[in-house]
Amino acid sequence: MARVNLRAAFMSGLASSVTAQQVFTNRVDEVAAFERSVESLARTLDEAEVSPVMDRAQGRRNVLTLYGVGGIGKSTLSQELERRLLADAAAGGRDDVVTVRVDLAEDGACDIESLLLRLRAGLGQLGSRWQGFDLALASYWARAHPGEALQDFLDASPALRRASRSIGLGDQITQTVQEVDPAGLGGLAGLAHRAALATYRAVRDRVREGRLLADCELFAELVEADADYETLSYFPYLLAWDLDRLPPRGRPARRPTVCVFLDTFEVVNGHADRTVERLVQRCAYLMPNVLFVITGRNRVDWADAGTGSELDFTGPQCWPNLHYRNDTVEPRQHLVGYLSDSDADSYLREALTRDGEPAMPAEVRRRIIEGGQGLPLYLDLSVSHFAALLARGGQPSPADFGGSFTAVATRSIRDLPREERDLVRTAALTDWVGADLLRAGQPGASYGSVARFLRRPFLTRDDACAMPYALHAALRHAIGEADRTLPDGWSERDREEVAARLLGWLGRRIGPSDGRVTIAQVLESGLKLSAAHGVFEDWMARATQRLVDAGQWTDLGAGLAAERTGFAPDRADRAGLAAERTGTPEYQAVRAAIRGVQLRRTGRAAEAVELLGAAAEGVRRGSATAQLLRIHLAHALRNHGDYTEAAEIYRTLVGGEFDTAARYWLCDFDYLNGRFGTALGSLREQRSHGPEDEGERLRLIGHIWRVNARFEEASVVYTEAIELARREDLAAAEAKALANLAQTACWAGDTTAVADAAARARDLLDLVPNPVELVKIRSAEAVAHAVAGDAAAAVAAVGGTRRLADGIGYRGGHNLADVARILIDVLGDDRDGARRTRAELDARTRRSGGNTYWVPIVTSWIEGVPKAAEHDLRVDWVDGPAESLGRWAAVAARG
């Protein structure tokens, strides 16, 4: 309410004595509950025999929940509580009271990386040393964001940029890292792959040696764990651990007070998918020395017995104060009610004054109070309407007020000039707007109209956002209802056309140099428009692919949850009657593509195939979105071991959006099926679009030389690929080429060379995890041990290869294990065992439509070159079957 009423002066347009006042209707009970919660948490921490940070079994008493219907003033209450806390601290000379505010409705606010960095920025006001968190973050960042500087990420989001720059967050973290690894300082600032890897290794090695934070339980586990969101969601424990060790300040000495305000919590709770809520809940549970103040529409059910496995920490034993039976002990849950008639009258008396007296007559105030039934947003709009009537020179009467919330919204719209009526309707279509976006939606609107509209009192403003203006969600919904009664109201078709223009502007906003954070935020806004208004543009498919190519992207699920908007003034919360639309088939297809990539990259290729295969219904054939689905379906089929069907899809994509990728994978299919001459010819003609493409091309050429037993040529090409990757700082590509080099050296039985390449590859795979490459490395070690005569080590490595392959659903890994097993049996003179394994290899490769050349290769070991040459005449050996298979036969002879 404070922001709205400060701007009410712009509505009057009069150089008169009527003044708009900033008014906060004092919710005495809620304010007192907050003050008691701060005191109670401090007392709980002081009296605890063992810090709850360390004793994770202790029930948590650090969450205050303020919930109620939309428009009730929860956000304003939250802001006022923060203001009072900081003001009281300043008045008392305290510098150890800090707050963090996160509106979960902001684009990107639900991204766990951004959330944690905002928490860290807030705590940075208490000092620069947060060793546990900063070192773990540096280790995570080096692996999860190869090539992306932390400072670039901090600057990409307006809210995060404001929070981090206020305390120099990047410098603070860099200084912490420098203390452990001075040489790796550039690894965090610039994040070149090799420097980043040095930073990670330095932290990891010191942890393993017990020389770093040995007294921080689970620090080692968090540093060693996979660099993913699941791991990151436990990092709040490290923030709490660091906070717990800050020395008391002041006289008398006391621990710091930290409050985190999470607003619009309905964005993450109350939905079927509670993934993001689970991550946020971990923050609250793992930081028991921080007070979390949650405001939203729904009561938090964390203490309920029937929550099940959707969340980690549930039940009254975890959250004793949040149980519905607790109505006394703070912090707890409070239903934020409507304003009493006397509070509403106080608000109206103070909102507009003339010479220190209420500008609104008592009869008008009574009429507004009767209609609003205590809803603060209703009062705000009525104040705006009163000011508008004054601006037109009229004398407002009781008849001009009252009625339903929709009627009040209708009057507010009717008060506006025609151009601004269209602008407010445009603003109601999306979460946040700015001048450029409004003009994109209403290209005929003048700059002056847009400027005047942005000063209207019903708009809130947050300068941290790139598009800083927003309508209250309840008002956005009411505007749609109000339009039905206005002579110039928009039809659904009108809304769709404007939404389409907004969507087009968002797409044009993405530039070739934009990073993943910007792309993810714009994509999320676009997908929300698409879901709500049935519009779509193919730039969303291209943006999705850019995020996939980057190897990481912001979790879009929470931001796309159904919005529960609107208000019915009869005190029954009918705010969520508008269900989320299913969106266009293209919208659903993009969501499926995002989910399909997640499934495929976590070893669930079969689920990805099923999801992506069913997602194309209704999508226009040949569109960028259709091609996005198709290429990821083909990738999933390859991972699942169905090369033939994948190749059929790649052929349909030649000449389209993903032409380069499709041609490359078709060359790969030729290679897998022994058409080596065809594959080499195509690869030599291909033009690479960058170092990544060139590295892939070189590696595939190396594969062809390797399976033709031309190991020297293969080593030369792989070495070229390694040098290219090092020169371009492409850690993932270098790791792949090193794994391939190990797969080549192993046939000479050179265990030293294999061990060297494998160790270098594994170091890089710590930075950029790729479990498929680990399977290849382990199979190379099996072959090297077999050729060197160490059968026991070779058998163990074959078992390890199969376990790794099974763990990620990589069927091709069993082909590599079979080849190594056959070599072991041949060298051990177990021809029958070798034949049995060959039969399994033959059946598997025929089913998959790839890697069939391995059968004649192993046959050359079992039965000699002539028999091997007759086995599969379709294999196009580079030098002919006799010479190529003769080289392979020599491998077993050397062993």
Short mmCIF file of C-alpha atoms in Angstrom, two decimals, residues 69 142 148 272 316 359 377 412 498 512 577 637 640 657 716 737 754 818 822 837:
data_model
loop_
_atom_site.label_atom_id
_atom_site.label_comp_id
_atom_site.label_asym_id
_atom_site.label_seq_id
_atom_site.Cartn_x
_atom_site.Cartn_y
_atom_site.Cartn_z
CA VAL A 69 -6.10 -14.13 0.23
CA ALA A 142 34.07 -24.64 -11.41
CA GLU A 148 31.17 -18.86 -17.05
CA ALA A 272 1.43 -30.97 -7.64
CA PRO A 316 5.44 -31.93 13.88
CA ALA A 359 -10.10 14.78 2.18
CA LEU A 377 -6.24 -3.34 -2.37
CA SER A 412 -10.30 2.62 -12.23
CA VAL A 498 -1.42 -8.22 -27.85
CA PRO A 512 23.69 -13.53 -29.67
CA LEU A 577 -10.65 -20.18 -9.75
CA LEU A 637 17.12 -43.09 -28.92
CA HIS A 640 18.90 -45.97 -25.40
CA GLU A 657 17.37 -25.71 -37.85
CA VAL A 716 47.55 -38.15 -34.05
CA ALA A 737 39.47 -36.80 -26.62
CA VAL A 754 46.51 -45.49 -20.69
CA ASP A 818 32.17 -57.70 -24.32
CA ILE A 822 36.52 -61.79 -25.44
CA THR A 837 30.32 -63.61 -25.43
#
